[in-house]
PDB file of C-alpha atoms and ligand atoms in Angstrom:
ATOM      1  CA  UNK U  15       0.000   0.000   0.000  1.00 83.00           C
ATOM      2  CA  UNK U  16       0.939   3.308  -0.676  1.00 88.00           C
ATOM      3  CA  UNK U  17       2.092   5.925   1.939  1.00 89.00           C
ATOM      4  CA  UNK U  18      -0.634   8.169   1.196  1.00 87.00           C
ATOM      5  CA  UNK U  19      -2.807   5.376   1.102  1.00 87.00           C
ATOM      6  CA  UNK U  20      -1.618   4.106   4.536  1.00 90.00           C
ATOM      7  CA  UNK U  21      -2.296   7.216   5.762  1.00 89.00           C
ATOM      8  CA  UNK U  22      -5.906   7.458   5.136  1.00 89.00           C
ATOM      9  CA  UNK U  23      -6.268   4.571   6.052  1.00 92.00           C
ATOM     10  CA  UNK U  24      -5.723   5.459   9.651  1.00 93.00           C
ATOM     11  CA  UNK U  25      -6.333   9.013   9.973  1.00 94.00           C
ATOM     12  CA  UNK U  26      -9.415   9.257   7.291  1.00 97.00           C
ATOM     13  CA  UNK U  27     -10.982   5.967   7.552  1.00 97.00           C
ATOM     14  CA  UNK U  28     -12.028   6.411  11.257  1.00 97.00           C
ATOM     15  CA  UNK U  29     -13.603   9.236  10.444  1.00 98.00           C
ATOM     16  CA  UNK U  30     -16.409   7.203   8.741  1.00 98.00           C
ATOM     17  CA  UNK U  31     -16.254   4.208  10.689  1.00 98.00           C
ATOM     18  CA  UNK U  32     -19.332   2.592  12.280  1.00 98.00           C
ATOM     19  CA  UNK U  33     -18.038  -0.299  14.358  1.00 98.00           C
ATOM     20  CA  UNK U  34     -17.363   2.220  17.889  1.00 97.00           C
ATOM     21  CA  UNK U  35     -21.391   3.403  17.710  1.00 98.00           C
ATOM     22  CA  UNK U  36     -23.029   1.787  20.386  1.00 98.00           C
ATOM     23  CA  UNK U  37     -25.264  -1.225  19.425  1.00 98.00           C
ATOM     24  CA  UNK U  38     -28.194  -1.371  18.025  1.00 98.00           C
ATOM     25  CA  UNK U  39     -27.663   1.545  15.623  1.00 98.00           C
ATOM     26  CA  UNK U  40     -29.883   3.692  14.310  1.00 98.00           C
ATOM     27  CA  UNK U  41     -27.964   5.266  11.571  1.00 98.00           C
ATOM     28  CA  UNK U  42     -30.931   8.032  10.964  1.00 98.00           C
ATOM     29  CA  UNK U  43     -29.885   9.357  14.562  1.00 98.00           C
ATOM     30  CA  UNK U  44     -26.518   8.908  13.445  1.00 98.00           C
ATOM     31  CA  UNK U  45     -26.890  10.616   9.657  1.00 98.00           C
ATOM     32  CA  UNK U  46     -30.056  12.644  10.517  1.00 97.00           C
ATOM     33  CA  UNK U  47     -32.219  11.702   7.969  1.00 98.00           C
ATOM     34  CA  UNK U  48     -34.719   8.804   7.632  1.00 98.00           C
ATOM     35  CA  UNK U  49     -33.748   7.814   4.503  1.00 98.00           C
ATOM     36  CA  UNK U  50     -31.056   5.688   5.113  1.00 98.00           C
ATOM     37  CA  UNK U  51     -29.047   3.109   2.292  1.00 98.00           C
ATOM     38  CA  UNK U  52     -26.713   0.198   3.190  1.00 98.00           C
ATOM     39  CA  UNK U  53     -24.545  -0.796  -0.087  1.00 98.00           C
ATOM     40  CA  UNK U  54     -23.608  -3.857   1.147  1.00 98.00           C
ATOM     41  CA  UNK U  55     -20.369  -5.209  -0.607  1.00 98.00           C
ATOM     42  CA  UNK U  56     -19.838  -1.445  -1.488  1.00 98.00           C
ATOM     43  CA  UNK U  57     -16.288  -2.354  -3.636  1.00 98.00           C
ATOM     44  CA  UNK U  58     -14.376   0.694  -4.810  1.00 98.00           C
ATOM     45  CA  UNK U  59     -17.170   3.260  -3.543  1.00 98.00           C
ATOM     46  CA  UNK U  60     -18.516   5.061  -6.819  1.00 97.00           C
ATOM     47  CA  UNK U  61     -22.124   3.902  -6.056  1.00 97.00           C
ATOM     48  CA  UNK U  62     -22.078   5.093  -2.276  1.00 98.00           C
ATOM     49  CA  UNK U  63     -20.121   8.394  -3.257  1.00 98.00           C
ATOM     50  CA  UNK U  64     -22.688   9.080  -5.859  1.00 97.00           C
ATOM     51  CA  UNK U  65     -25.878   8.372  -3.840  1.00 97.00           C
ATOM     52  CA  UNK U  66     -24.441  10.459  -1.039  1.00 98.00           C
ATOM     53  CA  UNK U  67     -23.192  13.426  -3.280  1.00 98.00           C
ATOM     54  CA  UNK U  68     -26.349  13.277  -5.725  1.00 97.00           C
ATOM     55  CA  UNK U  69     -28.652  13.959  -2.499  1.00 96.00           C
ATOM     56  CA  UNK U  70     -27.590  15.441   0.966  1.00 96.00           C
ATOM     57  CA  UNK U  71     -31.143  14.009   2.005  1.00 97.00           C
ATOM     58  CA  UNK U  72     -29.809  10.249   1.863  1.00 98.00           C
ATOM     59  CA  UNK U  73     -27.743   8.672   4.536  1.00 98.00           C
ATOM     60  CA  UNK U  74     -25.645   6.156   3.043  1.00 98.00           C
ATOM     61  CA  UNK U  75     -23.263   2.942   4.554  1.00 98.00           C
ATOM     62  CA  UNK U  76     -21.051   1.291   2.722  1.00 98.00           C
ATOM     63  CA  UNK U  77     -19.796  -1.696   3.819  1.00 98.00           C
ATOM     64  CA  UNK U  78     -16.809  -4.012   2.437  1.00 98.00           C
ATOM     65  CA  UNK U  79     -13.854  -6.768   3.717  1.00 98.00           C
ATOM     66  CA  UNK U  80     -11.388  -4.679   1.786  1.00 97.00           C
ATOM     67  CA  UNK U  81     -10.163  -1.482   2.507  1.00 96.00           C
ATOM     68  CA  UNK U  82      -9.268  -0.266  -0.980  1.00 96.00           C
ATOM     69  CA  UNK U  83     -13.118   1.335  -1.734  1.00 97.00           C
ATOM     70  CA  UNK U  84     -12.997   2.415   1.948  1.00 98.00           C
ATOM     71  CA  UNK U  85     -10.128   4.727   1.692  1.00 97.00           C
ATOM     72  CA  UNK U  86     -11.228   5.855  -1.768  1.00 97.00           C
ATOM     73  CA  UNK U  87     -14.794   6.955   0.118  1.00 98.00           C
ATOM     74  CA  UNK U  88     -12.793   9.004   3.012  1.00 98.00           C
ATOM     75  CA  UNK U  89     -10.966  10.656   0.983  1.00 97.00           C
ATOM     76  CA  UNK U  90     -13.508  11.758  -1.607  1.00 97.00           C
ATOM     77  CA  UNK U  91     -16.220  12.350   1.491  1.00 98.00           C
ATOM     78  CA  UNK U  92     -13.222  14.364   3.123  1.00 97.00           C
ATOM     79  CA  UNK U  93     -12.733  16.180  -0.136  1.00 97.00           C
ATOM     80  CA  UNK U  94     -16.277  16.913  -0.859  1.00 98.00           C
ATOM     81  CA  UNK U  95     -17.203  17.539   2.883  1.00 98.00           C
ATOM     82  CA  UNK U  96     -20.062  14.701   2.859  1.00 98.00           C
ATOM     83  CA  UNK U  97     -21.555  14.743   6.140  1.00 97.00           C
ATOM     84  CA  UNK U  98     -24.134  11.901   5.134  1.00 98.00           C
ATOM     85  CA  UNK U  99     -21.704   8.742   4.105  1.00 98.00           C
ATOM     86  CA  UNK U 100     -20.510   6.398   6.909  1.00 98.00           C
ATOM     87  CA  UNK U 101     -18.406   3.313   6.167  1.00 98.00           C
ATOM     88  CA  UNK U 102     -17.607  -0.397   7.898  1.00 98.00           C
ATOM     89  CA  UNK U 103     -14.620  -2.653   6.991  1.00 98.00           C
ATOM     90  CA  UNK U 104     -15.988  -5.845   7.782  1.00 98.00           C
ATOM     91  CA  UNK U 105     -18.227  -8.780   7.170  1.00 98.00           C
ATOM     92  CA  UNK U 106     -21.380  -6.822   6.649  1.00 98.00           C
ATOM     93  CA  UNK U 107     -23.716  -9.658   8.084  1.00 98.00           C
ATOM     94  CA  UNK U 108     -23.131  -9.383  11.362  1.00 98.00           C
ATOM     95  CA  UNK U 109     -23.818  -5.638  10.342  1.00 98.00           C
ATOM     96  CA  UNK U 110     -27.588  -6.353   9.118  1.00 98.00           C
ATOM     97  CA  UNK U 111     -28.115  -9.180  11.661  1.00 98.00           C
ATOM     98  CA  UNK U 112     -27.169  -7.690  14.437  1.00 97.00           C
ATOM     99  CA  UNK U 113     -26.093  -4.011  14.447  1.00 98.00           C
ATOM    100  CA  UNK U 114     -28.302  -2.019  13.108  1.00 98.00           C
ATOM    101  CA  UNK U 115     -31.891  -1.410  14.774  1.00 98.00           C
ATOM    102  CA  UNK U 116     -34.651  -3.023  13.038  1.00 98.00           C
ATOM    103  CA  UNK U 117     -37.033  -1.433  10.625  1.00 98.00           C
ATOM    104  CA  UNK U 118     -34.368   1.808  10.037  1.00 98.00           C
ATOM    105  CA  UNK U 119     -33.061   1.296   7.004  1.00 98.00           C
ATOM    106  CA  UNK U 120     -34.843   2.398   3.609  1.00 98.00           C
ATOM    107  CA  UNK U 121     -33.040   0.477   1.415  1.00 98.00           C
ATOM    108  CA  UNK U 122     -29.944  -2.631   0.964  1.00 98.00           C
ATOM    109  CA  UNK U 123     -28.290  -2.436  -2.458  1.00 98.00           C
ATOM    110  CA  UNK U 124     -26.572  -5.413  -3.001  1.00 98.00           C
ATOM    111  CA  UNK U 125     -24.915  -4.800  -6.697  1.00 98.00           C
ATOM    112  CA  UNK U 126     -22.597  -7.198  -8.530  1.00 98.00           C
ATOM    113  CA  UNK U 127     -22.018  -9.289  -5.374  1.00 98.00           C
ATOM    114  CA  UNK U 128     -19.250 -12.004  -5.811  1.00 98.00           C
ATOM    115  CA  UNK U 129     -21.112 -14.608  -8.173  1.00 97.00           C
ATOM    116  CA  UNK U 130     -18.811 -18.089  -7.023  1.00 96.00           C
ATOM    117  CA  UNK U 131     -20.179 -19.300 -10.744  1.00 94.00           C
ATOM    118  CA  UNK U 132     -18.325 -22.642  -9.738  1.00 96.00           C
ATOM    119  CA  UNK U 133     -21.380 -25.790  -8.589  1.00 95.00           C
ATOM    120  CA  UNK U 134     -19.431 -26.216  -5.339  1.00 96.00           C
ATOM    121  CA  UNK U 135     -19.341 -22.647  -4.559  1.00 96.00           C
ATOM    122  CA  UNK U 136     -22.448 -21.314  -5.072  1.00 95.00           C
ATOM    123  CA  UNK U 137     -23.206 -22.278  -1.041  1.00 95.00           C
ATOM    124  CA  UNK U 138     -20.748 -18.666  -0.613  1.00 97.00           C
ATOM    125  CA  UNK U 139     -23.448 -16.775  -2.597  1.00 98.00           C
ATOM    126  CA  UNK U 140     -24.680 -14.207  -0.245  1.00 98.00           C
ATOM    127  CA  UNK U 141     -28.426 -14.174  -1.605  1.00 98.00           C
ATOM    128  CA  UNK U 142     -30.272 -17.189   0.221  1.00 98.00           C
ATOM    129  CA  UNK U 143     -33.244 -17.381   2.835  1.00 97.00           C
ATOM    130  CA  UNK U 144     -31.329 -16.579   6.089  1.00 98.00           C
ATOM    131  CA  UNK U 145     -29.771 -13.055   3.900  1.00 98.00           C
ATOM    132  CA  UNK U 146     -33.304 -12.102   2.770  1.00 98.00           C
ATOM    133  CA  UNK U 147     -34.445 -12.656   6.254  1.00 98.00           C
ATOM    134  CA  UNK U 148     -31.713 -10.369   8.090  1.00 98.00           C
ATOM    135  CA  UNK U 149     -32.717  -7.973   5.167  1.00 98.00           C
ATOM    136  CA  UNK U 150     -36.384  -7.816   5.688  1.00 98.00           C
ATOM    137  CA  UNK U 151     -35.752  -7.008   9.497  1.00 98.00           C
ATOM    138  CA  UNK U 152     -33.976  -4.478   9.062  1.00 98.00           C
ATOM    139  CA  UNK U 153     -35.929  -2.655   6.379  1.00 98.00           C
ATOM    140  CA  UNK U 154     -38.527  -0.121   7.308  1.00 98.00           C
ATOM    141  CA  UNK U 155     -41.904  -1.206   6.068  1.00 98.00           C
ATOM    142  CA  UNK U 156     -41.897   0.533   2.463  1.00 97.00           C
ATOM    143  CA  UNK U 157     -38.194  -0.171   1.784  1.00 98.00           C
ATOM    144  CA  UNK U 158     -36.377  -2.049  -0.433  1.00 96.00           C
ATOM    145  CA  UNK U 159     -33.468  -4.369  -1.499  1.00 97.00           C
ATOM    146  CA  UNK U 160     -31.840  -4.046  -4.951  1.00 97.00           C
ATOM    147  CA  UNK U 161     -29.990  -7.144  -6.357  1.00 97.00           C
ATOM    148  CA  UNK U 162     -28.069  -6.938  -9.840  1.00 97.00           C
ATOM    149  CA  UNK U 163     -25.894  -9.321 -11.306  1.00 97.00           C
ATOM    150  CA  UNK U 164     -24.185 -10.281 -14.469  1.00 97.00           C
ATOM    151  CA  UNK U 165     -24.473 -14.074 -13.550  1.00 98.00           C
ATOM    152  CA  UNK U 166     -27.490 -15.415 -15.076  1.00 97.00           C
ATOM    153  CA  UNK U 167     -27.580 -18.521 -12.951  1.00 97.00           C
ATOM    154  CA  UNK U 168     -27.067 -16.164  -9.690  1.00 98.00           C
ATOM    155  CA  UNK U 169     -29.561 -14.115 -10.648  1.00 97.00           C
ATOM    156  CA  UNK U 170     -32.153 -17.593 -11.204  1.00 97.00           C
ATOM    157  CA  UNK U 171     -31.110 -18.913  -7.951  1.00 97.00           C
ATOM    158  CA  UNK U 172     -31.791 -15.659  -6.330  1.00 97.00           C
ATOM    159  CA  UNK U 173     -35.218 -15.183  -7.781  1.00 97.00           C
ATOM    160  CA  UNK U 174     -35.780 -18.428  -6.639  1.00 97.00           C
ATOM    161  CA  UNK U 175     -34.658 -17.535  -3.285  1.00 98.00           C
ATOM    162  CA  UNK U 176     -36.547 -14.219  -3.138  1.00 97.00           C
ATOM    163  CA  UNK U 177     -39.937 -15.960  -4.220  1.00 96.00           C
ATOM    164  CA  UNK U 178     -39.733 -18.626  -1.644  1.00 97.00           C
ATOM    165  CA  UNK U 179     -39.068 -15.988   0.728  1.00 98.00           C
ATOM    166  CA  UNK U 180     -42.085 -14.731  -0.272  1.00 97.00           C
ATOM    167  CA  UNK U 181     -42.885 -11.552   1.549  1.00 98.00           C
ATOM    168  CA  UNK U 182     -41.441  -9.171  -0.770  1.00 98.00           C
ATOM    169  CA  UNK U 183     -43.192  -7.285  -3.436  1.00 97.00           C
ATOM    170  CA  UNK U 184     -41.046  -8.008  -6.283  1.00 95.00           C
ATOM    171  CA  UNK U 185     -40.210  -5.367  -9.073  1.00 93.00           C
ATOM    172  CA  UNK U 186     -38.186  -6.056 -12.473  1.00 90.00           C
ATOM    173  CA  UNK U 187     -38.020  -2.709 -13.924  1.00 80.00           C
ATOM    174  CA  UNK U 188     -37.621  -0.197 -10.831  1.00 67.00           C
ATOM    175  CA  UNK U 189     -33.854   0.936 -11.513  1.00 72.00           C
ATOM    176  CA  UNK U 190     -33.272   4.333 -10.676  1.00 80.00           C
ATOM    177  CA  UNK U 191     -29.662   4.326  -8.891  1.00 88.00           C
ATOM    178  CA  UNK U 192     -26.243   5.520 -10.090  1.00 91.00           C
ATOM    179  CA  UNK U 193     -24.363   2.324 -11.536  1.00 93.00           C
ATOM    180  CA  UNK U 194     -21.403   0.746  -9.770  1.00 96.00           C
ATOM    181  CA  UNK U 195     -18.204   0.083 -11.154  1.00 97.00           C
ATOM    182  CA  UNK U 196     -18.625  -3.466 -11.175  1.00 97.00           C
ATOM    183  CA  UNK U 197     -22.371  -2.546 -13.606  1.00 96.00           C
ATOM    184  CA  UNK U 198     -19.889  -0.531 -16.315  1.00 96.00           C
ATOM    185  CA  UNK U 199     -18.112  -3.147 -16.455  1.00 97.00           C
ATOM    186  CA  UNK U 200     -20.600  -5.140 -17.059  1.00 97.00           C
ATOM    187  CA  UNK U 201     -22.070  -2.846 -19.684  1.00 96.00           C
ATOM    188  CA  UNK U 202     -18.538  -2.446 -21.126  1.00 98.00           C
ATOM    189  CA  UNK U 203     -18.258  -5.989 -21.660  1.00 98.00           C
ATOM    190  CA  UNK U 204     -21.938  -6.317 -23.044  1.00 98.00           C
ATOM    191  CA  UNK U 205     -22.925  -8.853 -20.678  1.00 97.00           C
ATOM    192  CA  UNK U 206     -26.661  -9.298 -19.870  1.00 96.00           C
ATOM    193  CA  UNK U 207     -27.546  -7.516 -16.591  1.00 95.00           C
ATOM    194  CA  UNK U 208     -30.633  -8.803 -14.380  1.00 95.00           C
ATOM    195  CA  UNK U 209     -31.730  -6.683 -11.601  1.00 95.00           C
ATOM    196  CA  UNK U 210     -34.595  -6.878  -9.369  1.00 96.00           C
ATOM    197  CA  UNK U 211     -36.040  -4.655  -6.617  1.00 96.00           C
ATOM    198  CA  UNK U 212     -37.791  -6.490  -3.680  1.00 97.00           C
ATOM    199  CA  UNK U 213     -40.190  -4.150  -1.463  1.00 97.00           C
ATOM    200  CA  UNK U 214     -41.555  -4.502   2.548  1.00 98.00           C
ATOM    201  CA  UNK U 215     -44.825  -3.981   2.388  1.00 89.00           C
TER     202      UNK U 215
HETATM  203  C1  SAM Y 311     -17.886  -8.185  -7.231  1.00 58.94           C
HETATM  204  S1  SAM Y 311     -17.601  -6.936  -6.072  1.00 58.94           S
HETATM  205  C2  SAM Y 311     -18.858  -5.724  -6.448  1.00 58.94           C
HETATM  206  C3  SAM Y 311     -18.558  -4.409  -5.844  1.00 58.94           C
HETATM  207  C4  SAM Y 311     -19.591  -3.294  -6.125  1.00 58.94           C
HETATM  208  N1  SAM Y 311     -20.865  -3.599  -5.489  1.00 58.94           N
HETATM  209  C5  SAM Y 311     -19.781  -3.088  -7.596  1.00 58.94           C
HETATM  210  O1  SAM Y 311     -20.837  -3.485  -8.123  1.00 58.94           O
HETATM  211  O2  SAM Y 311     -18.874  -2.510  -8.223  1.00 58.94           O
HETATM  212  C6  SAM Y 311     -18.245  -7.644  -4.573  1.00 58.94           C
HETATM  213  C7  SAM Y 311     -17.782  -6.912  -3.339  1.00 58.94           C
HETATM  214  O3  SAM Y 311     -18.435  -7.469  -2.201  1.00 58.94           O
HETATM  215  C8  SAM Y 311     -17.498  -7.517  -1.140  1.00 58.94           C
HETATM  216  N2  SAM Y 311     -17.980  -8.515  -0.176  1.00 58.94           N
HETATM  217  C9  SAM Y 311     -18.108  -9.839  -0.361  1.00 58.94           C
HETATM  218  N3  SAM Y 311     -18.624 -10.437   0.738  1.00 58.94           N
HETATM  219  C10 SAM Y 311     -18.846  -9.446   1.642  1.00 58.94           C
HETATM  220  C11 SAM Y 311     -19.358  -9.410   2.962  1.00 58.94           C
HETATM  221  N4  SAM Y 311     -19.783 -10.545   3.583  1.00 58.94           N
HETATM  222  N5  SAM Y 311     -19.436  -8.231   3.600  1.00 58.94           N
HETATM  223  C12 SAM Y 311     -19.021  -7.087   2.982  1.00 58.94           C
HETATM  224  N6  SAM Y 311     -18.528  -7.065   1.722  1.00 58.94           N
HETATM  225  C13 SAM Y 311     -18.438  -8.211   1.062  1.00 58.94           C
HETATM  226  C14 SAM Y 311     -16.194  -7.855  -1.822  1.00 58.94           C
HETATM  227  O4  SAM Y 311     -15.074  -7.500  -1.029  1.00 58.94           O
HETATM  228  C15 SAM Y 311     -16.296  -7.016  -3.086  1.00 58.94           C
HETATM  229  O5  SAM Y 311     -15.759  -5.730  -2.921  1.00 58.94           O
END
């Protein structure tokens, strides 16, 4: 890692950092807003940056194991002075299941999320009842997850898993967020892109 790097890492990072805040957390206390988004698996940051610069009115986490997107979002928050962008460096389901208060989050964008396209992996795929369940808690009644992929036998297996759930509205068309890295790739590449938005009632 670089030196500047290194050095938001520890003087920047823990700036945005969630994990002190006292447990459960209501990130609308914490980001004063009730409109709060988790991008869960948030990679280099260019979806949370955007959803937090396009409107001061969203609260947005971004959560990831690696720290690479996590510096990239301090420094750019730092830059642009975002007060409404918080991050975590960790495994962000202990986050949903047992951080953040129930029924305070608007919405969980999960975008691109590691596909494991081998048979013997797909067990690692995040999407599967327990997920969805942890999800659904934690959304307000009204909110919604987002799922996109470019892994048309994730994105089966996940419909599967999201109509067996069954206590989501689903939605095929509703796309109306800033793409991720990971999606222009995607587009660059000309790969077929399923998405699906899954409401609370
Ligand atoms: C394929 S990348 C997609 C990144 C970004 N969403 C995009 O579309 O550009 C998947 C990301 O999810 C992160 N990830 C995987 N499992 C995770 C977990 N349990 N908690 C938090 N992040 C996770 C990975 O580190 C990686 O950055």
């Amino acid at each position: 890692m670089s030196a500047s790097r290194e050095m938001a890492l520890n003087t920047l990072v823990p700036n945005f950092e969630i994990s002190e805040l006292n447990r459960p957390i209501d990130l609308r206390k914490v980001l004063k807003t009730d409109n709060i988004i988790v991008d869960f698996g948030s990679g280099m940051g260019t979806h949370a940056i955007a959803l937090a610069h396009n409107n001061p009115k969203i609260g947005v986490l971004a959560i990831d194991v690696h720290t690479v997107g996590l510096i990239a979002i301090a420094e750019t928050a730092t830059d642009l002075d975002l007060k409404n962008i918080r991050t975590h460096e960790g495994d962000g389901i202990d986050v949903i299941k047992s951080w953040l208060l129930p029924e305070s989050v608007q919405e969980v964008h999960v975008l691109f999320p590691d596909p494991w396209p081998k048979v013997r992996h797909h067990k690692r795929r995040l999407i599967n009842h327990s997920f969805l369940e942890m999800v659904f808690t934690v959304l307000q009644p009204g909110g919604r997850m987002i799922f996109a992929t470019d892994d048309e036998s994730y994105f089966a297996a996940a419909k599967i898993a999201f109509l067996q759930f069954g206590r989501f509205r689903m939605n095929f068309e509703d796309w109306d967020i800033p793409l991720t890295t990971y999606h222009q790739r995607a587009k660059r590449l000309e790969h077929k892109i399923s998405q699906l938005s899954a409401r609370k009632a």
